[in-house]
Amino acid sequence: INAEYGGEKRAMPGLTHSEHNPDDRRESEPLRQLMRDDTSNGSGTTSSPRTFVVHTALIATQIIFGGGAVVGKLGVSTFNPVLFALIREGCAGPILCGIAWYRDRVLPAWRDLPLFLLAGSCLFSNQLGFIVGEKLSSAVIGSAWQPTQPIFSTTIAICLGYETASILKFLGILTALVGAAFMVTTDPHQFGKFKVDSGSSAFAGNLLFFFNCLGTALYVICAKKLLARGYPSTTVTGYSYILASVQMATVAVCINTQAAAVHFVCPLKDCSKCDVCSYGHCQDDIQDCGGGMKCSCSPWGVPSNAVLPLLYWIAFNSVVAYLLMTWATQYAPPSAVLGYTALQPLTSSVLVLIITSFTSHYDLTKPGYNMLGAIVIVIGLYMLICSVIKEETRAKHESGHDVVQVIDNDEEDKLINKEVNVHNYLESIE
């Protein structure tokens, strides 16, 4: 076993390459584990991955989310969205916890449980807001809201003192907010016409998308703090998700036992979205939600055509996407983690255009004039990211020499500690 110290490679005393027998291999296994433990960081990895790999994971995450917006809309067209969210989290939560326990064997400390609970609450708000909002609004509008997530995260980070404020950041946040307001209030079919109806399902859907994006931004900040405390990314994802599942189960029982609440999340469709019409509503989708009220889905029924979308959301939107996003969070700043959210409306719009060009059977709305607001959001997001990059470049330039010196000293200390641990181990086995 060779140790590199002071730019010179030298063999450790007492260990040679010529003495190979089963006992030596058995005795050296704890030593190899010792070396791995000494060179690993708090998250259990030996070195940081390449920047290309981190950003590829972030891009894949947002493409999965963008596709999930359309797939989810197909699934909740005749499905109670709250029940959809409950089944999704009820299946994904144990899977993620099982992966975390298999890989890490780490349990949250008591002092960190409030932060895990907050992270789970953020996931709960994120997922319930998106799925129910998508039922009440459209998949494309839901995806168009997602680029506001880095705006939320940066604003919160500035308020908490994690990031510094600047004119470019302020202009980026303001521009993105103007784009979001335009997207929400503009009629998709008539350019220049503003339409705001606080009692409509579309307005309620946009309000839920607001909480969806806010929850995602807060989750990234909470996950960043948990990762900084030494928890592996799979542990953070798994236990946060299982806590979100418990909250989702509580809310689902409360909503599905109230006829008025079920009627709100499953409103009747108008005749423009179906073939058979009766009294201004789609006749083939009318369900009894209790209390003499009618709605478009059963409180506890699972339609057969929703099974495949549900499986997609469990496997990809929940397990794969959140594992990738939380893993990348430990190597990238929050602005970069959420910076690729602009890919979601692009992915959703392309999928909607492809599906609606072949069939009009599904409850999908083509992008309209209100999607111009998404362009303004992307411009604001670009200004925000440029501001973050400038700050990081300036900080590296100003403290570059000091950083190099600190790194050199830190590596030297690690190598010295490694030698001491190896010598202690050799003395113990002798």
CSV table of C-alpha atoms in Angstrom, one decimal:
chain,number,residue,atom,x,y,z
A,1,ILE,CA,0.0,0.0,0.0
A,2,ASN,CA,1.5,3.3,-1.1
A,3,ALA,CA,0.8,6.6,0.5
A,4,GLU,CA,1.5,9.9,-1.3
A,5,TYR,CA,2.9,12.6,0.9
A,6,GLY,CA,4.8,15.7,0.1
A,7,GLY,CA,4.8,14.9,-3.7
A,8,GLU,CA,6.8,11.7,-3.0
A,9,LYS,CA,5.4,8.1,-3.2
A,10,ARG,CA,6.9,5.7,-0.6
A,11,ALA,CA,5.8,2.3,0.6
A,12,MET,CA,4.4,2.1,4.1
A,13,PRO,CA,6.6,0.0,6.5
A,14,GLY,CA,5.5,-3.5,7.3
A,15,LEU,CA,3.5,-3.9,4.0
A,16,THR,CA,5.1,-5.4,1.0
A,17,HIS,CA,3.7,-6.6,-2.3
A,18,SER,CA,5.5,-10.0,-2.2
A,19,GLU,CA,3.7,-11.4,0.8
A,20,HIS,CA,0.3,-12.5,-0.5
A,21,ASN,CA,-1.6,-15.1,1.3
A,22,PRO,CA,-5.3,-15.4,2.4
A,23,ASP,CA,-4.4,-14.2,5.9
A,24,ASP,CA,-2.7,-11.1,4.6
A,25,ARG,CA,-5.7,-10.3,2.4
A,26,ARG,CA,-8.1,-10.9,5.3
A,27,GLU,CA,-6.0,-8.7,7.6
A,28,SER,CA,-5.7,-5.9,5.0
A,29,GLU,CA,-9.4,-5.6,4.4
A,30,PRO,CA,-10.0,-3.5,7.5
A,31,LEU,CA,-7.1,-1.4,6.5
A,32,ARG,CA,-8.6,-0.8,3.0
A,33,GLN,CA,-11.9,0.2,4.8
A,34,LEU,CA,-9.9,2.5,7.0
A,35,MET,CA,-8.3,4.2,4.0
A,36,ARG,CA,-11.6,4.6,2.4
A,37,ASP,CA,-13.2,6.1,5.5
A,38,ASP,CA,-10.3,8.6,5.9
A,39,THR,CA,-10.4,9.8,2.3
A,40,SER,CA,-14.2,10.1,2.1
A,41,ASN,CA,-16.1,13.3,2.7
A,42,GLY,CA,-19.3,13.8,4.8
A,43,SER,CA,-21.5,12.5,2.0
A,44,GLY,CA,-19.7,9.2,1.7
A,45,THR,CA,-18.0,9.9,-1.6
A,46,THR,CA,-14.2,9.9,-2.2
A,47,SER,CA,-14.1,12.8,-4.7
A,48,SER,CA,-16.4,15.3,-6.4
A,49,PRO,CA,-17.8,14.1,-9.8
A,50,ARG,CA,-17.1,15.9,-13.0
A,51,THR,CA,-19.2,19.0,-13.6
A,52,PHE,CA,-20.5,17.5,-16.8
A,53,VAL,CA,-22.0,14.6,-14.9
A,54,VAL,CA,-23.6,16.8,-12.3
A,55,HIS,CA,-25.3,19.0,-14.9
A,56,THR,CA,-26.3,16.0,-17.0
A,57,ALA,CA,-28.2,14.7,-13.9
A,58,LEU,CA,-29.9,18.1,-13.4
A,59,ILE,CA,-30.9,18.2,-17.1
A,60,ALA,CA,-32.3,14.7,-17.0
A,61,THR,CA,-34.2,15.5,-13.9
A,62,GLN,CA,-36.0,18.5,-15.5
A,63,ILE,CA,-36.8,16.5,-18.7
A,64,ILE,CA,-38.3,13.8,-16.5
A,65,PHE,CA,-40.4,16.4,-14.7
A,66,GLY,CA,-41.5,18.0,-18.0
A,67,GLY,CA,-42.6,14.6,-19.4
A,68,GLY,CA,-44.3,13.8,-16.2
A,69,ALA,CA,-46.5,16.9,-16.4
A,70,VAL,CA,-48.1,15.6,-19.6
A,71,VAL,CA,-48.2,12.0,-18.5
A,72,GLY,CA,-49.7,13.1,-15.2
A,73,LYS,CA,-52.4,15.1,-17.0
A,74,LEU,CA,-53.4,11.9,-18.9
A,75,GLY,CA,-53.5,10.0,-15.6
A,76,VAL,CA,-55.7,12.5,-13.6
A,77,SER,CA,-58.2,13.3,-16.4
A,78,THR,CA,-60.6,10.8,-14.8
A,79,PHE,CA,-58.7,10.2,-11.6
A,80,ASN,CA,-58.9,11.9,-8.2
A,81,PRO,CA,-55.6,13.9,-8.1
A,82,VAL,CA,-55.3,13.6,-4.3
A,83,LEU,CA,-55.7,9.8,-4.5
A,84,PHE,CA,-53.1,9.8,-7.4
A,85,ALA,CA,-50.7,11.7,-5.2
A,86,LEU,CA,-51.3,9.4,-2.2
A,87,ILE,CA,-50.7,6.2,-4.2
A,88,ARG,CA,-47.6,7.8,-5.8
A,89,GLU,CA,-46.0,8.8,-2.5
A,90,GLY,CA,-47.3,5.7,-0.7
A,91,CYS,CA,-45.3,3.5,-3.1
A,92,ALA,CA,-42.3,5.8,-3.8
A,93,GLY,CA,-41.7,6.6,-0.1
A,94,PRO,CA,-40.9,3.0,1.1
A,95,ILE,CA,-38.9,2.4,-2.1
A,96,LEU,CA,-36.7,5.4,-1.5
A,97,CYS,CA,-36.3,4.5,2.2
A,98,GLY,CA,-35.4,1.0,1.3
A,99,ILE,CA,-32.7,2.3,-1.1
A,100,ALA,CA,-31.4,4.7,1.6
A,101,TRP,CA,-31.1,1.9,4.2
A,102,TYR,CA,-29.5,-0.6,1.8
A,103,ARG,CA,-26.9,1.9,0.7
A,104,ASP,CA,-26.2,4.0,3.8
A,105,ARG,CA,-27.6,2.3,7.0
A,106,VAL,CA,-28.0,5.8,8.5
A,107,LEU,CA,-30.9,7.0,10.7
A,108,PRO,CA,-31.6,10.7,11.2
A,109,ALA,CA,-30.4,12.1,14.5
A,110,TRP,CA,-33.1,13.4,16.9
A,111,ARG,CA,-31.8,17.0,16.6
A,112,ASP,CA,-32.2,16.8,12.8
A,113,LEU,CA,-35.7,15.5,12.8
A,114,PRO,CA,-37.4,18.9,12.6
A,115,LEU,CA,-35.3,19.7,9.4
A,116,PHE,CA,-36.3,16.3,7.9
A,117,LEU,CA,-39.9,17.1,8.7
A,118,LEU,CA,-39.6,20.5,7.1
A,119,ALA,CA,-38.1,18.9,4.0
A,120,GLY,CA,-40.9,16.4,3.9
A,121,SER,CA,-43.5,19.2,4.2
A,122,CYS,CA,-41.9,21.0,1.3
A,123,LEU,CA,-42.1,17.8,-0.8
A,124,PHE,CA,-45.8,17.4,0.3
A,125,SER,CA,-46.6,21.0,-0.8
A,126,ASN,CA,-44.7,20.6,-4.0
A,127,GLN,CA,-46.4,17.4,-5.1
A,128,LEU,CA,-49.9,18.0,-4.0
A,129,GLY,CA,-49.8,21.5,-5.5
A,130,PHE,CA,-48.6,20.3,-8.9
A,131,ILE,CA,-50.9,17.2,-9.2
A,132,VAL,CA,-54.1,19.0,-8.1
A,133,GLY,CA,-53.1,22.2,-10.0
A,134,GLU,CA,-52.6,20.1,-13.1
A,135,LYS,CA,-56.1,18.7,-12.8
A,136,LEU,CA,-57.6,22.2,-12.5
A,137,SER,CA,-55.4,23.8,-15.0
A,138,SER,CA,-53.2,22.4,-17.8
A,139,ALA,CA,-50.0,20.5,-18.1
A,140,VAL,CA,-48.2,23.2,-20.2
A,141,ILE,CA,-49.1,26.0,-17.7
A,142,GLY,CA,-47.9,23.8,-14.8
A,143,SER,CA,-44.6,23.3,-16.6
A,144,ALA,CA,-44.4,27.0,-17.4
A,145,TRP,CA,-44.5,27.8,-13.7
A,146,GLN,CA,-41.5,25.7,-12.9
A,147,PRO,CA,-38.8,28.3,-14.0
A,148,THR,CA,-39.9,30.4,-11.1
A,149,GLN,CA,-38.3,27.9,-8.7
A,150,PRO,CA,-34.8,29.4,-8.8
A,151,ILE,CA,-36.4,32.8,-8.4
A,152,PHE,CA,-38.0,31.6,-5.1
A,153,SER,CA,-34.8,29.9,-3.9
A,154,THR,CA,-32.6,32.9,-4.6
A,155,THR,CA,-35.1,35.3,-2.9
A,156,ILE,CA,-35.3,33.0,0.2
A,157,ALA,CA,-31.5,32.6,0.2
A,158,ILE,CA,-31.0,36.4,0.2
A,159,CYS,CA,-33.6,36.9,3.0
A,160,LEU,CA,-31.8,34.2,5.1
A,161,GLY,CA,-28.4,35.7,4.4
A,162,TYR,CA,-27.1,32.8,2.4
A,163,GLU,CA,-26.6,34.9,-0.7
A,164,THR,CA,-25.9,38.6,-1.3
A,165,ALA,CA,-28.3,40.9,-3.1
A,166,SER,CA,-27.4,42.7,-6.3
A,167,ILE,CA,-29.0,44.8,-8.9
A,168,LEU,CA,-28.9,42.1,-11.6
A,169,LYS,CA,-30.5,39.6,-9.2
A,170,PHE,CA,-33.2,42.1,-8.3
A,171,LEU,CA,-33.9,42.8,-12.0
A,172,GLY,CA,-33.9,39.0,-12.8
A,173,ILE,CA,-36.4,38.3,-10.0
A,174,LEU,CA,-38.6,41.2,-11.0
A,175,THR,CA,-38.6,40.2,-14.7
A,176,ALA,CA,-39.5,36.6,-13.9
A,177,LEU,CA,-42.4,37.7,-11.7
A,178,VAL,CA,-43.7,39.9,-14.5
A,179,GLY,CA,-43.6,36.9,-16.8
A,180,ALA,CA,-45.4,34.7,-14.3
A,181,ALA,CA,-48.1,37.3,-13.8
A,182,PHE,CA,-48.6,37.7,-17.6
A,183,MET,CA,-48.8,33.9,-18.0
A,184,VAL,CA,-51.4,33.6,-15.3
A,185,THR,CA,-53.7,36.5,-16.3
A,186,THR,CA,-53.6,36.4,-20.1
A,187,ASP,CA,-56.3,34.7,-22.1
A,188,PRO,CA,-54.5,31.9,-24.1
A,189,HIS,CA,-56.7,32.4,-27.2
A,190,GLN,CA,-56.8,36.2,-27.4
A,191,PHE,CA,-53.6,38.2,-27.4
A,192,GLY,CA,-53.7,41.3,-25.1
A,193,LYS,CA,-56.8,40.2,-23.3
A,194,PHE,CA,-56.4,39.8,-19.6
A,195,LYS,CA,-58.7,37.4,-17.7
A,196,VAL,CA,-58.7,37.0,-13.9
A,197,ASP,CA,-61.6,35.1,-12.2
A,198,SER,CA,-60.9,34.2,-8.6
A,199,GLY,CA,-63.6,31.6,-8.7
A,200,SER,CA,-62.4,29.6,-11.7
A,201,SER,CA,-60.6,26.3,-11.6
A,202,ALA,CA,-57.8,27.7,-13.7
A,203,PHE,CA,-57.0,30.4,-11.1
A,204,ALA,CA,-57.0,27.9,-8.3
A,205,GLY,CA,-54.7,25.7,-10.4
A,206,ASN,CA,-52.3,28.6,-10.8
A,207,LEU,CA,-52.4,29.3,-7.1
A,208,LEU,CA,-51.5,25.6,-6.4
A,209,PHE,CA,-48.6,25.8,-8.9
A,210,PHE,CA,-47.3,28.8,-6.8
A,211,PHE,CA,-47.1,26.6,-3.7
A,212,ASN,CA,-45.7,23.7,-5.8
A,213,CYS,CA,-42.7,25.9,-7.0
A,214,LEU,CA,-42.3,27.4,-3.5
A,215,GLY,CA,-42.2,23.9,-2.0
A,216,THR,CA,-39.5,22.7,-4.4
A,217,ALA,CA,-37.3,25.7,-3.7
A,218,LEU,CA,-37.6,25.2,0.0
A,219,TYR,CA,-36.9,21.5,-0.3
A,220,VAL,CA,-33.6,22.2,-2.1
A,221,ILE,CA,-32.5,24.6,0.6
A,222,CYS,CA,-33.4,22.1,3.4
A,223,ALA,CA,-31.7,19.3,1.5
A,224,LYS,CA,-28.6,21.4,1.2
A,225,LYS,CA,-28.5,21.9,4.9
A,226,LEU,CA,-29.0,18.2,5.6
A,227,LEU,CA,-26.2,17.3,3.2
A,228,ALA,CA,-23.9,19.8,4.9
A,229,ARG,CA,-24.5,18.0,8.2
A,230,GLY,CA,-23.1,14.8,6.7
A,231,TYR,CA,-26.2,12.8,5.6
A,232,PRO,CA,-25.9,10.9,2.3
A,233,SER,CA,-28.1,12.1,-0.5
A,234,THR,CA,-30.2,8.9,-0.6
A,235,THR,CA,-30.9,9.2,3.1
A,236,VAL,CA,-32.0,12.8,2.7
A,237,THR,CA,-34.3,11.8,-0.2
A,238,GLY,CA,-35.7,8.6,1.4
A,239,TYR,CA,-36.6,10.0,4.9
A,240,SER,CA,-37.9,13.3,3.5
A,241,TYR,CA,-40.2,11.4,1.1
A,242,ILE,CA,-41.6,9.0,3.7
A,243,LEU,CA,-42.5,12.0,5.9
A,244,ALA,CA,-44.2,13.6,3.0
A,245,SER,CA,-46.1,10.4,2.4
A,246,VAL,CA,-47.5,10.5,6.0
A,247,GLN,CA,-48.7,14.1,5.5
A,248,MET,CA,-50.2,13.2,2.1
A,249,ALA,CA,-52.2,10.3,3.7
A,250,THR,CA,-53.6,12.6,6.4
A,251,VAL,CA,-54.7,15.2,3.8
A,252,ALA,CA,-56.1,12.6,1.4
A,253,VAL,CA,-58.4,11.1,4.1
A,254,CYS,CA,-59.6,14.6,5.1
A,255,ILE,CA,-60.4,15.6,1.4
A,256,ASN,CA,-61.9,12.4,0.2
A,257,THR,CA,-64.4,12.2,3.1
A,258,GLN,CA,-65.8,15.6,2.3
A,259,ALA,CA,-68.1,15.8,-0.8
A,260,ALA,CA,-67.4,19.6,-1.3
A,261,ALA,CA,-63.6,19.0,-1.3
A,262,VAL,CA,-63.9,16.1,-3.8
A,263,HIS,CA,-66.1,18.3,-6.0
A,264,PHE,CA,-63.4,21.0,-5.9
A,265,VAL,CA,-60.5,18.8,-6.9
A,266,CYS,CA,-62.7,16.9,-9.5
A,267,PRO,CA,-64.8,19.6,-11.1
A,268,LEU,CA,-67.2,18.6,-13.9
A,269,LYS,CA,-65.8,19.2,-17.4
A,270,ASP,CA,-67.6,21.5,-19.9
A,271,CYS,CA,-68.9,20.2,-23.2
A,272,SER,CA,-65.9,21.4,-25.2
A,273,LYS,CA,-63.9,18.5,-23.8
A,274,CYS,CA,-66.2,15.6,-24.5
A,275,ASP,CA,-68.4,13.9,-27.0
A,276,VAL,CA,-71.6,13.3,-25.0
A,277,CYS,CA,-73.0,16.4,-23.3
A,278,SER,CA,-75.8,16.9,-20.7
A,279,TYR,CA,-76.7,20.1,-19.0
A,280,GLY,CA,-73.5,21.8,-20.0
A,281,HIS,CA,-71.2,19.0,-18.7
A,282,CYS,CA,-69.6,15.8,-20.0
A,283,GLN,CA,-72.2,13.1,-19.4
A,284,ASP,CA,-69.7,10.1,-19.5
A,285,ASP,CA,-67.5,11.6,-16.8
A,286,ILE,CA,-70.1,12.4,-14.1
A,287,GLN,CA,-69.5,10.6,-10.8
A,288,ASP,CA,-71.3,10.7,-7.5
A,289,CYS,CA,-69.0,12.2,-4.9
A,290,GLY,CA,-71.5,12.1,-2.0
A,291,GLY,CA,-73.9,14.5,-0.4
A,292,GLY,CA,-75.9,14.7,-3.7
A,293,MET,CA,-73.0,16.4,-5.4
A,294,LYS,CA,-71.6,15.4,-8.8
A,295,CYS,CA,-68.0,15.4,-9.9
A,296,SER,CA,-65.7,14.1,-12.6
A,297,CYS,CA,-64.0,11.4,-10.6
A,298,SER,CA,-64.7,8.9,-7.8
A,299,PRO,CA,-63.1,9.7,-4.4
A,300,TRP,CA,-61.4,6.3,-4.0
A,301,GLY,CA,-61.7,4.8,-7.5
A,302,VAL,CA,-58.6,4.0,-9.6
A,303,PRO,CA,-59.4,4.1,-13.4
A,304,SER,CA,-57.6,1.5,-15.5
A,305,ASN,CA,-56.2,4.1,-17.9
A,306,ALA,CA,-54.4,5.8,-15.1
A,307,VAL,CA,-52.2,2.8,-14.1
A,308,LEU,CA,-49.4,3.5,-16.6
A,309,PRO,CA,-49.2,7.2,-15.8
A,310,LEU,CA,-49.1,6.3,-12.1
A,311,LEU,CA,-46.2,3.9,-12.7
A,312,TYR,CA,-44.3,6.5,-14.6
A,313,TRP,CA,-44.7,9.0,-11.8
A,314,ILE,CA,-43.6,6.5,-9.1
A,315,ALA,CA,-40.6,5.2,-11.0
A,316,PHE,CA,-39.3,8.3,-12.8
A,317,ASN,CA,-40.8,11.5,-11.2
A,318,SER,CA,-40.4,10.2,-7.7
A,319,VAL,CA,-37.6,7.7,-7.4
A,320,VAL,CA,-35.2,8.5,-10.3
A,321,ALA,CA,-35.8,12.3,-10.5
A,322,TYR,CA,-35.5,13.0,-6.8
A,323,LEU,CA,-32.5,10.8,-6.3
A,324,LEU,CA,-30.7,12.6,-9.1
A,325,MET,CA,-31.7,16.1,-7.9
A,326,THR,CA,-30.7,15.5,-4.3
A,327,TRP,CA,-27.5,13.9,-5.3
A,328,ALA,CA,-26.6,16.9,-7.5
A,329,THR,CA,-27.6,19.3,-4.8
A,330,GLN,CA,-24.4,18.4,-2.8
A,331,TYR,CA,-22.2,19.5,-5.7
A,332,ALA,CA,-24.1,22.5,-7.2
A,333,PRO,CA,-25.5,25.7,-5.7
A,334,PRO,CA,-29.4,26.0,-5.4
A,335,SER,CA,-29.5,28.4,-8.4
A,336,ALA,CA,-27.8,25.8,-10.6
A,337,VAL,CA,-29.9,22.9,-9.2
A,338,LEU,CA,-33.1,24.7,-10.2
A,339,GLY,CA,-31.6,26.6,-13.2
A,340,TYR,CA,-32.7,24.0,-15.8
A,341,THR,CA,-36.4,24.2,-14.9
A,342,ALA,CA,-36.9,26.2,-18.1
A,343,LEU,CA,-36.6,22.8,-19.9
A,344,GLN,CA,-39.9,21.7,-18.4
A,345,PRO,CA,-42.3,23.9,-20.4
A,346,LEU,CA,-40.3,23.1,-23.5
A,347,THR,CA,-40.6,19.4,-22.9
A,348,SER,CA,-44.3,19.6,-22.0
A,349,SER,CA,-45.2,21.8,-25.0
A,350,VAL,CA,-43.4,19.5,-27.5
A,351,LEU,CA,-45.2,16.4,-26.0
A,352,VAL,CA,-48.6,18.2,-26.0
A,353,LEU,CA,-48.2,19.2,-29.7
A,354,ILE,CA,-47.2,15.7,-30.7
A,355,ILE,CA,-50.1,14.0,-28.8
A,356,THR,CA,-52.8,16.6,-29.9
A,357,SER,CA,-51.7,16.3,-33.5
A,358,PHE,CA,-52.7,12.6,-33.5
A,359,THR,CA,-55.8,12.6,-31.2
A,360,SER,CA,-58.1,15.0,-29.4
A,361,HIS,CA,-59.3,12.3,-27.0
A,362,TYR,CA,-57.2,13.4,-24.1
A,363,ASP,CA,-57.8,16.5,-21.9
A,364,LEU,CA,-54.8,18.4,-23.1
A,365,THR,CA,-54.7,22.1,-23.9
A,366,LYS,CA,-52.4,23.4,-26.6
A,367,PRO,CA,-50.0,26.3,-25.7
A,368,GLY,CA,-51.5,29.7,-26.3
A,369,TYR,CA,-50.5,33.4,-26.2
A,370,ASN,CA,-50.1,33.2,-22.4
A,371,MET,CA,-47.0,31.0,-23.0
A,372,LEU,CA,-45.2,34.2,-24.0
A,373,GLY,CA,-44.9,34.8,-20.2
A,374,ALA,CA,-42.7,31.7,-20.0
A,375,ILE,CA,-40.2,33.4,-22.3
A,376,VAL,CA,-40.0,36.4,-20.0
A,377,ILE,CA,-39.5,34.1,-17.0
A,378,VAL,CA,-36.6,32.4,-18.8
A,379,ILE,CA,-35.0,35.9,-19.5
A,380,GLY,CA,-35.3,36.7,-15.8
A,381,LEU,CA,-33.8,33.3,-14.9
A,382,TYR,CA,-30.9,34.0,-17.3
A,383,MET,CA,-30.2,37.3,-15.6
A,384,LEU,CA,-30.3,35.6,-12.2
A,385,ILE,CA,-27.9,32.8,-13.2
A,386,CYS,CA,-25.5,35.4,-14.7
A,387,SER,CA,-25.5,37.3,-11.4
A,388,VAL,CA,-24.6,34.1,-9.5
A,389,ILE,CA,-21.8,33.2,-12.0
A,390,LYS,CA,-20.3,36.7,-11.7
A,391,GLU,CA,-20.3,36.5,-7.9
A,392,GLU,CA,-18.7,33.0,-7.9
A,393,THR,CA,-16.0,34.2,-10.4
A,394,ARG,CA,-15.3,37.3,-8.3
A,395,ALA,CA,-15.0,35.3,-5.1
A,396,LYS,CA,-12.6,32.8,-6.7
A,397,HIS,CA,-10.5,35.6,-8.2
A,398,GLU,CA,-10.2,37.5,-4.9
A,399,SER,CA,-9.4,34.5,-2.7
A,400,GLY,CA,-7.8,32.2,-5.2
A,401,HIS,CA,-4.4,32.2,-3.5
A,402,ASP,CA,-5.8,31.6,-0.1
A,403,VAL,CA,-8.0,28.8,-1.3
A,404,VAL,CA,-5.0,27.0,-2.9
A,405,GLN,CA,-3.0,27.4,0.3
A,406,VAL,CA,-5.9,26.1,2.5
A,407,ILE,CA,-6.4,23.1,0.2
A,408,ASP,CA,-2.7,22.3,0.2
A,409,ASN,CA,-2.6,22.4,4.0
A,410,ASP,CA,-5.8,20.4,4.3
A,411,GLU,CA,-4.5,17.6,2.0
A,412,GLU,CA,-1.2,17.5,4.0
A,413,ASP,CA,-3.1,17.1,7.2
A,414,LYS,CA,-5.2,14.3,5.7
A,415,LEU,CA,-2.1,12.4,4.5
A,416,ILE,CA,-0.4,12.8,7.9
A,417,ASN,CA,-3.6,11.5,9.7
A,418,LYS,CA,-3.7,8.6,7.2
A,419,GLU,CA,-0.1,7.6,8.0
A,420,VAL,CA,-0.8,7.7,11.7
A,421,ASN,CA,-3.9,5.6,11.4
A,422,VAL,CA,-2.1,3.0,9.2
A,423,HIS,CA,0.8,2.7,11.7
A,424,ASN,CA,-1.6,2.4,14.6
A,425,TYR,CA,-3.5,-0.4,12.7
A,426,LEU,CA,-0.2,-2.2,11.9
A,427,GLU,CA,0.8,-2.1,15.6
A,428,SER,CA,-2.5,-3.4,16.7
A,429,ILE,CA,-2.4,-6.5,14.4
A,430,GLU,CA,1.3,-7.2,15.3
